[in-house]
Amino acid sequence: MTLLDFARGPGLQWSLTILVLGILWRIAGVLFLPRKRDLSEPRGTGTWRGAIGTIFSRSWPNAAFRSRVLFSTLLSYVFHIGLFVVVFFFVPHILLIKDITGLSWPGLPNSIIYFAGVLTIAAMVVLLVRRWTHPVLRVISNFDDYFSWLVTILPVLTGLMTFSHLALRYETMLALHILSVELLFVWLPFSKLGHSFMVFISRGTEGAAFARKGAQS
């Protein structure tokens, strides 16, 4: 079995299994946390509206802090949107998703995907430099932050290198690209990258709780 055969076969199967089971485990851990019964009288209604409202309102910084964090917030959006475009609108990725789930949709031209990939890497590098140079971020950053950054940028970087036929043979670079994606799959559920699927649960829960109390979150 070659490295590419392993990456396309057992490596992909096991990493996807760990990803799915890890996500379910994290979500179950939150849903089944012991909770004390709230005996207070509700002061407001519309908990679902509160949940959805908080999900959207927390997606943009509060006016009081906007001037300090606007730059990093915009960079984060560039990184997340760029990554979303690369993952879900590159035709080979869509074909892989179709093989696994049966779902398919139109892709974007390769030039747009390439531009989105370069933009994603540039935004991630700037965010890393900011983490290094910001006195507070530098102190509170740990291994999880830096390794999560690494396993996120590697698939984009190796993907661009594979697409451009840079460095190693195409088959070797493709294998390394797939393996880097599989590393991301394995790491994601158990790290801070778990916010990718936990963020809406946590924000929605907080918004519903505040709505019940008649407060604005």
XYZ file of N, CA and C in Angstrom:
651
model
N 0.841 -1.196 0.000
C 0.000 0.000 0.000
C 0.877 1.246 0.000
N 0.638 2.133 -0.946
C 1.392 3.382 -1.000
C 0.822 4.378 0.002
N 1.567 5.480 0.198
C 1.112 6.525 1.115
C -0.223 7.103 0.646
N -0.378 7.280 -0.658
C -1.625 7.821 -1.199
C -2.781 6.844 -1.000
N -2.522 5.554 -1.184
C -3.561 4.547 -0.947
C -4.020 4.570 0.500
N -3.059 4.681 1.423
C -3.417 4.744 2.849
C -4.236 5.983 3.150
N -3.807 7.133 2.605
C -4.516 8.386 2.872
C -5.933 8.339 2.344
N -6.108 7.785 1.152
C -7.441 7.719 0.542
C -8.321 6.633 1.156
N -7.690 5.630 1.764
C -8.437 4.489 2.291
C -8.590 4.511 3.799
N -7.767 3.709 4.504
C -7.915 3.600 5.964
C -7.762 4.923 6.702
N -6.833 5.759 6.245
C -6.643 7.046 6.914
C -7.890 7.900 6.887
N -8.526 7.994 5.735
C -9.744 8.795 5.607
C -10.891 8.189 6.402
N -11.029 6.875 6.345
C -12.111 6.209 7.063
C -11.996 6.412 8.570
N -10.802 6.198 9.106
C -10.619 6.325 10.555
C -10.734 7.773 11.019
N -10.188 8.695 10.252
C -10.250 10.107 10.669
C -11.683 10.615 10.648
N -12.465 10.219 9.643
C -13.868 10.622 9.605
C -14.658 9.996 10.750
N -14.332 8.755 11.082
C -15.001 8.096 12.215
C -14.705 8.826 13.516
N -13.436 9.160 13.728
C -13.049 9.887 14.941
C -13.702 11.266 14.967
N -13.760 11.937 13.814
C -14.385 13.262 13.736
C -15.848 13.198 14.150
N -16.599 12.287 13.564
C -18.033 12.191 13.842
C -18.283 11.784 15.294
N -17.582 10.751 15.759
C -17.773 10.298 17.135
C -17.330 11.368 18.131
N -16.250 12.084 17.807
C -15.775 13.147 18.694
C -16.768 14.288 18.804
N -17.368 14.671 17.672
C -18.372 15.736 17.696
C -19.585 15.307 18.503
N -20.051 14.084 18.282
C -21.208 13.581 19.031
C -20.897 13.512 20.519
N -19.684 13.112 20.855
C -19.275 13.026 22.262
C -19.265 14.404 22.917
N -18.735 15.413 22.208
C -18.701 16.770 22.757
C -20.108 17.318 22.953
N -20.967 17.118 21.962
C -22.330 17.624 22.061
C -23.095 16.908 23.168
N -22.924 15.589 23.250
C -23.599 14.825 24.305
C -23.121 15.258 25.673
N -21.827 15.559 25.790
C -21.284 16.010 27.064
C -21.922 17.297 27.553
N -22.293 18.156 26.615
C -22.962 19.416 26.977
C -24.435 19.179 27.279
N -25.092 18.404 26.430
C -26.531 18.201 26.585
C -26.879 17.440 27.858
N -25.994 16.550 28.306
C -26.288 15.729 29.473
C -25.597 16.211 30.745
N -25.104 17.458 30.721
C -24.567 18.032 31.955
C -25.674 18.143 32.998
N -25.376 17.826 34.261
C -26.419 17.966 35.291
C -26.806 19.430 35.462
N -28.080 19.686 35.527
C -28.582 21.047 35.663
C -29.585 21.124 36.801
N -29.484 22.188 37.553
C -30.472 22.415 38.598
C -31.753 22.955 37.964
N -32.869 22.516 38.463
C -34.149 22.971 37.946
C -34.340 24.447 38.275
N -34.702 25.218 37.274
C -34.929 26.657 37.455
C -36.352 26.861 37.954
N -36.489 27.215 39.236
C -37.801 27.377 39.848
C -38.296 28.816 39.805
N -37.474 29.715 39.279
C -37.885 31.116 39.227
C -38.959 31.312 38.161
N -39.783 32.315 38.369
C -40.851 32.603 37.421
C -40.268 33.286 36.181
N -40.580 32.791 34.990
C -40.059 33.426 33.775
C -40.500 34.882 33.680
N -39.565 35.758 33.341
C -39.877 37.175 33.186
C -39.981 37.589 31.727
N -39.811 36.639 30.849
C -39.898 36.943 29.426
C -40.230 35.694 28.643
N -40.664 35.871 27.438
C -40.987 34.757 26.553
C -40.109 34.841 25.309
N -40.317 33.923 24.426
C -39.547 33.959 23.179
C -38.124 33.487 23.356
N -37.941 32.359 24.027
C -36.579 31.848 24.235
C -35.906 31.483 22.907
N -36.700 31.010 21.945
C -36.112 30.692 20.646
C -35.648 31.956 19.937
N -36.428 33.016 20.038
C -36.004 34.293 19.447
C -34.742 34.801 20.134
N -34.693 34.640 21.451
C -33.505 35.048 22.188
C -32.281 34.257 21.778
N -32.472 32.939 21.577
C -31.360 32.088 21.169
C -30.834 32.489 19.799
N -31.735 32.635 18.842
C -31.319 32.986 17.478
C -30.736 34.399 17.436
N -31.358 35.313 18.197
C -30.851 36.681 18.226
C -29.436 36.767 18.761
N -29.142 35.986 19.797
C -27.803 36.006 20.377
C -26.780 35.400 19.427
N -27.155 34.360 18.708
C -26.244 33.766 17.731
C -25.768 34.815 16.728
N -26.705 35.662 16.268
C -26.333 36.672 15.278
C -25.658 37.883 15.925
N -26.156 38.310 17.091
C -25.595 39.519 17.712
C -24.155 39.309 18.161
N -23.814 38.099 18.582
C -22.448 37.823 19.026
C -21.491 37.578 17.867
N -22.008 37.639 16.651
C -21.147 37.453 15.486
C -20.448 38.744 15.074
N -20.736 39.833 15.773
C -20.092 41.120 15.499
C -19.783 41.777 16.831
N -18.603 42.383 17.009
C -18.224 42.932 18.307
C -19.136 44.054 18.783
N -19.312 44.122 20.086
C -20.088 45.187 20.699
C -19.446 46.540 20.413
N -20.290 47.561 20.299
C -19.794 48.898 19.941
C -18.726 49.395 20.899
N -18.826 49.020 22.184
C -17.868 49.504 23.175
C -16.459 48.975 22.921
N -16.342 47.816 22.274
C -15.028 47.202 22.057
C -14.634 47.171 20.582
N -15.485 47.697 19.726
C -15.303 47.510 18.284
C -13.992 48.092 17.777
N -13.617 49.262 18.264
C -12.412 49.906 17.753
C -11.160 49.096 18.069
N -11.190 48.323 19.154
C -10.016 47.553 19.559
C -9.908 46.220 18.828
N -11.027 45.642 18.461
C -11.002 44.279 17.917
C -11.502 44.196 16.477
N -11.829 45.336 15.864
C -12.404 45.305 14.530
C -11.450 44.680 13.515
N -10.178 45.033 13.599
C -9.199 44.520 12.636
C -9.099 42.998 12.715
N -8.949 42.462 13.921
C -8.836 41.013 14.078
C -10.142 40.312 13.718
N -11.281 40.979 13.985
C -12.574 40.396 13.618
C -12.707 40.277 12.105
N -12.322 41.325 11.380
C -12.380 41.286 9.920
C -11.451 40.210 9.363
N -10.252 40.097 9.941
C -9.323 39.058 9.500
C -9.896 37.668 9.743
N -10.561 37.510 10.883
C -11.174 36.218 11.189
C -12.251 35.863 10.182
N -13.035 36.861 9.777
C -14.060 36.612 8.770
C -13.436 36.261 7.427
N -12.358 36.945 7.073
C -11.662 36.628 5.820
C -11.176 35.182 5.853
N -10.571 34.796 6.970
C -10.049 33.438 7.116
C -11.162 32.397 7.063
N -12.240 32.624 7.816
C -13.321 31.640 7.869
C -14.067 31.536 6.530
N -14.347 32.666 5.909
C -15.055 32.647 4.629
C -14.178 32.019 3.549
N -12.904 32.398 3.540
C -11.985 31.821 2.568
C -11.873 30.320 2.721
N -11.759 29.854 3.968
C -11.671 28.420 4.221
C -12.955 27.713 3.796
N -14.095 28.343 4.070
C -15.382 27.768 3.677
C -15.463 27.613 2.157
N -15.028 28.629 1.431
C -15.063 28.581 -0.026
C -14.167 27.464 -0.547
N -12.957 27.367 -0.003
C -12.012 26.347 -0.463
C -12.538 24.942 -0.186
N -13.081 24.737 1.002
C -13.522 23.403 1.400
C -14.755 22.959 0.634
N -15.717 23.857 0.469
C -17.027 23.443 -0.037
C -17.304 23.815 -1.495
N -16.405 24.538 -2.157
C -16.687 24.932 -3.540
C -15.576 24.557 -4.515
N -14.562 23.830 -4.040
C -13.547 23.272 -4.937
C -14.093 21.959 -5.487
N -14.119 21.825 -6.785
C -14.810 20.700 -7.426
C -14.348 19.336 -6.901
N -13.031 19.062 -6.767
C -12.634 17.758 -6.216
C -13.175 17.520 -4.806
N -13.280 18.569 -3.997
C -13.852 18.422 -2.658
C -15.340 18.066 -2.748
N -16.034 18.709 -3.665
C -17.466 18.419 -3.841
C -17.664 16.966 -4.273
N -16.797 16.479 -5.145
C -16.890 15.087 -5.597
C -16.644 14.123 -4.437
N -15.702 14.474 -3.554
C -15.446 13.629 -2.381
C -16.656 13.612 -1.460
N -17.233 14.789 -1.222
C -18.423 14.867 -0.373
C -19.571 14.080 -0.991
N -19.680 14.135 -2.316
C -20.728 13.378 -3.003
C -20.530 11.883 -2.826
N -19.271 11.420 -2.890
C -18.987 9.998 -2.697
C -19.374 9.531 -1.300
N -19.212 10.431 -0.301
C -19.463 10.049 1.090
C -20.937 10.199 1.457
N -21.555 11.305 1.023
C -22.911 11.627 1.472
C -23.970 11.549 0.375
N -23.545 11.572 -0.873
C -24.505 11.618 -1.973
C -24.952 13.022 -2.327
N -24.493 14.026 -1.572
C -24.876 15.422 -1.812
C -23.900 16.081 -2.776
N -24.414 16.974 -3.604
C -23.573 17.654 -4.581
C -24.144 19.020 -4.902
N -23.295 19.926 -5.361
C -23.704 21.261 -5.755
C -22.640 21.822 -6.710
N -22.938 22.906 -7.424
C -21.968 23.457 -8.380
C -20.731 24.007 -7.667
N -19.581 23.851 -8.308
C -18.337 24.385 -7.778
C -18.000 25.733 -8.389
N -16.913 26.331 -7.900
C -16.440 27.616 -8.403
C -15.208 27.401 -9.279
N -14.886 28.366 -10.134
C -13.675 28.250 -10.960
C -12.415 28.109 -10.097
N -11.428 27.399 -10.634
C -10.193 27.161 -9.886
C -9.485 28.453 -9.501
N -9.595 29.478 -10.346
C -8.927 30.745 -10.044
C -9.485 31.380 -8.779
N -10.793 31.295 -8.590
C -11.418 31.843 -7.382
C -11.006 31.026 -6.166
N -10.970 29.700 -6.299
C -10.557 28.838 -5.193
C -9.120 29.143 -4.802
N -8.256 29.308 -5.792
C -6.844 29.598 -5.519
C -6.709 30.926 -4.789
N -7.423 31.939 -5.258
C -7.379 33.253 -4.613
C -7.884 33.160 -3.182
N -8.971 32.420 -2.955
C -9.509 32.263 -1.613
C -8.512 31.549 -0.710
N -7.799 30.555 -1.252
C -6.798 29.845 -0.467
C -5.642 30.743 -0.054
N -5.144 31.543 -1.000
C -4.047 32.476 -0.693
C -4.495 33.502 0.346
N -5.714 34.009 0.179
C -6.255 34.993 1.122
C -6.406 34.373 2.516
N -6.822 33.131 2.567
C -6.973 32.437 3.847
C -5.634 32.307 4.563
N -4.608 31.881 3.838
C -3.279 31.732 4.436
C -2.745 33.076 4.908
N -2.917 34.126 4.095
C -2.437 35.457 4.471
C -3.116 35.936 5.751
N -4.428 35.750 5.849
C -5.158 36.177 7.049
C -4.693 35.386 8.268
N -4.457 34.088 8.108
C -4.017 33.269 9.237
C -2.626 33.662 9.699
N -1.742 34.002 8.777
C -0.390 34.429 9.153
C -0.447 35.735 9.930
N -1.258 36.681 9.458
C -1.392 37.965 10.162
C -1.973 37.744 11.557
N -2.960 36.864 11.683
C -3.543 36.575 12.988
C -2.517 35.930 13.920
N -1.648 35.084 13.368
C -0.601 34.475 14.191
C 0.389 35.527 14.676
N 0.797 36.426 13.780
C 1.717 37.500 14.164
C 1.080 38.367 15.242
N -0.201 38.649 15.100
C -0.897 39.437 16.116
C -0.905 38.708 17.460
N -1.087 37.412 17.430
C -1.075 36.641 18.682
C 0.299 36.702 19.335
N 1.347 36.689 18.522
C 2.704 36.760 19.055
C 3.011 38.139 19.637
N 2.506 39.187 19.003
C 2.897 40.545 19.373
C 1.944 41.204 20.361
N 0.719 40.716 20.473
C -0.238 41.302 21.404
C 0.106 40.836 22.819
N 0.327 41.765 23.764
C 0.806 41.365 25.097
C -0.146 40.436 25.846
N -1.447 40.639 25.675
C -2.417 39.791 26.381
C -2.565 38.445 25.679
N -2.751 38.476 24.363
C -2.919 37.232 23.613
C -1.701 36.326 23.761
N -0.515 36.927 23.788
C 0.699 36.125 23.919
C 0.727 35.372 25.242
N 0.242 35.999 26.302
C 0.276 35.372 27.629
C -0.759 34.255 27.738
N -1.948 34.465 27.191
C -3.017 33.479 27.378
C -3.002 32.368 26.324
N -2.148 32.484 25.315
C -2.077 31.454 24.279
C -1.335 30.227 24.798
N -1.795 29.058 24.397
C -1.161 27.812 24.819
C -0.952 26.893 23.617
N -0.560 25.653 23.907
C -0.276 24.694 22.834
C -1.485 24.492 21.934
N -2.662 24.431 22.525
C -3.888 24.211 21.747
C -4.046 25.293 20.686
N -3.803 26.548 21.045
C -3.958 27.652 20.098
C -3.010 27.503 18.908
N -1.743 27.231 19.195
C -0.751 27.179 18.131
C -0.877 25.911 17.289
N -1.143 24.783 17.922
C -1.274 23.548 17.154
C -2.548 23.569 16.320
N -3.613 24.150 16.864
C -4.852 24.286 16.096
C -4.627 25.168 14.875
N -3.834 26.224 15.042
C -3.491 27.078 13.899
C -2.741 26.266 12.853
N -1.795 25.456 13.309
C -0.970 24.671 12.394
C -1.797 23.649 11.608
N -2.642 22.901 12.313
C -3.402 21.846 11.622
C -4.502 22.441 10.744
N -4.823 23.714 10.928
C -5.798 24.382 10.062
C -5.142 24.909 8.796
N -3.950 25.461 8.930
C -3.305 26.051 7.761
C -2.646 24.997 6.873
N -2.243 23.864 7.446
C -1.557 22.845 6.659
C -2.386 22.322 5.479
N -3.671 21.983 5.672
C -4.443 21.516 4.517
C -4.551 22.558 3.398
N -4.677 23.828 3.772
C -4.770 24.878 2.747
C -3.438 25.017 2.023
N -2.355 25.028 2.795
C -1.024 25.189 2.202
C -0.669 24.012 1.302
N -0.859 22.790 1.798
C -0.537 21.615 0.982
C -1.483 21.494 -0.208
N -2.719 21.957 -0.040
C -3.654 21.936 -1.158
C -3.204 22.861 -2.280
N -2.756 24.069 -1.918
C -2.258 25.002 -2.931
C -1.001 24.467 -3.596
N -0.129 23.842 -2.806
C 1.100 23.272 -3.359
C 0.794 22.110 -4.305
N -0.198 21.300 -3.946
C -0.602 20.191 -4.815
C -1.197 20.724 -6.110
N -2.069 21.705 -5.981
C -2.725 22.287 -7.160
C -1.705 22.926 -8.101
N -0.653 23.527 -7.515
C 0.352 24.232 -8.318
C 1.511 23.336 -8.733
N 1.483 22.060 -8.334
C 2.554 21.102 -8.645
C 3.907 21.607 -8.126
N 3.909 22.059 -6.865
C 5.135 22.556 -6.247
C 5.772 21.480 -5.374
N 7.082 21.636 -5.145
C 7.854 20.799 -4.229
C 7.931 19.351 -4.706
N 7.183 18.441 -4.105
C 7.309 17.009 -4.356
C 6.466 16.568 -5.551
N 6.568 15.262 -5.872
C 5.731 14.701 -6.924
C 4.263 14.927 -6.591
N 3.435 15.023 -7.624
C 2.016 15.327 -7.426
C 1.368 14.299 -6.502
N 1.642 12.999 -6.727
C 1.021 11.960 -5.910
C 1.424 12.080 -4.448
N 2.691 12.424 -4.205
C 3.176 12.573 -2.824
C 2.545 13.781 -2.155
N 2.487 14.908 -2.888
C 1.871 16.103 -2.315
C 0.389 15.881 -2.060
N -0.281 15.156 -2.947
C -1.702 14.871 -2.745
C -1.905 14.019 -1.506
N -1.027 13.042 -1.303
C -1.111 12.200 -0.104
C -0.892 13.033 1.149
N 0.105 13.924 1.123
C 0.365 14.780 2.284
C -0.806 15.726 2.542
N -1.416 16.206 1.477
C -2.579 17.077 1.638
C -3.726 16.331 2.310
N -4.009 15.137 1.839
C -5.106 14.350 2.423
C -4.790 14.008 3.878
N -3.534 13.640 4.155
C -3.149 13.312 5.534
C -3.266 14.522 6.447
N -2.959 15.718 5.929
C -3.091 16.932 6.746
C -4.554 17.209 7.065
N -5.437 16.919 6.117
C -6.876 17.057 6.366
C -7.323 16.059 7.430
N -6.811 14.843 7.345
C -7.174 13.815 8.316
C -6.664 14.162 9.709
N -5.487 14.784 9.794
C -4.999 15.262 11.086
C -5.948 16.308 11.655
N -6.437 17.191 10.798
C -7.410 18.198 11.233
C -8.687 17.534 11.729
N -9.168 16.511 11.025
C -10.368 15.787 11.450
C -10.200 15.195 12.840
N -9.048 14.597 13.091
C -8.806 13.921 14.368
C -8.669 14.930 15.501
N -8.024 16.057 15.232
C -7.751 17.048 16.277
C -8.971 17.915 16.591
N -9.790 18.185 15.590
C -10.862 19.179 15.714
C -11.811 18.951 16.897
N -12.371 17.764 17.105
C -13.384 17.630 18.166
C -12.838 17.818 19.575
N -11.532 17.629 19.765
C -10.966 17.607 21.106
C -10.149 18.857 21.424
N -10.266 19.877 20.594
C -9.464 21.085 20.757
C -10.362 22.314 20.722
N -9.730 23.485 20.730
C -10.489 24.725 20.633
C -11.163 24.873 19.273
N -10.738 24.091 18.306
C -11.411 24.110 17.010
C -12.836 23.580 17.118
N -13.152 22.945 18.243
C -14.513 22.483 18.468
C -15.531 23.609 18.463
N -15.057 24.860 18.541
C -15.999 25.984 18.492
C -16.723 26.027 17.154
N -16.169 25.356 16.141
C -16.803 25.374 14.826
C -18.200 24.760 14.845
N -18.450 23.844 15.778
C -19.794 23.281 15.893
C -20.430 23.566 17.253
N -19.638 23.986 18.254
C -20.184 24.274 19.576
C -20.634 25.721 19.732
N -20.142 26.607 18.874
C -20.404 28.028 19.065
C -21.888 28.346 19.012
N -22.612 27.714 18.099
C -24.036 28.036 17.976
C -24.837 27.452 19.139
N -24.400 26.314 19.653
C -25.066 25.719 20.812
C -24.881 26.599 22.039
N -23.648 27.035 22.290
C -23.379 27.840 23.478
C -24.056 29.206 23.399
N -23.987 29.858 22.241
C -24.634 31.164 22.098
C -26.148 31.037 22.200
N -26.698 30.017 21.556
C -28.145 29.828 21.613
C -28.638 29.549 23.011
N -27.900 28.725 23.759
C -28.277 28.410 25.136
C -28.244 29.657 26.005
N -27.201 30.461 25.838
C -27.094 31.698 26.613
C -28.220 32.663 26.264
N -28.508 32.808 24.970
C -29.570 33.717 24.550
C -30.930 33.291 25.070
N -31.202 31.971 25.064
C -32.479 31.467 25.575
C -32.594 31.715 27.076
N -31.497 31.524 27.812
C -31.511 31.752 29.249
C -31.775 33.216 29.586
N -31.138 34.111 28.862
C -31.358 35.534 29.099
C -32.782 35.950 28.721
N -33.304 35.387 27.632
C -34.652 35.722 27.214
C -35.670 35.290 28.282
N -35.430 34.159 28.902
C -36.320 33.685 29.971
C -36.315 34.633 31.161
N -35.151 35.222 31.410
C -35.021 36.165 32.530
C -35.511 37.567 32.184
N -35.868 37.737 30.899
C -36.323 39.051 30.469
C -35.192 40.025 30.265
N -33.981 39.503 30.060
C -32.797 40.345 29.865
C -32.289 40.201 28.452
N -31.482 41.168 28.031
C -30.899 41.126 26.713
C -29.462 40.658 26.834
N -29.097 39.637 26.056
C -27.730 39.100 26.138
C -26.807 39.865 25.206
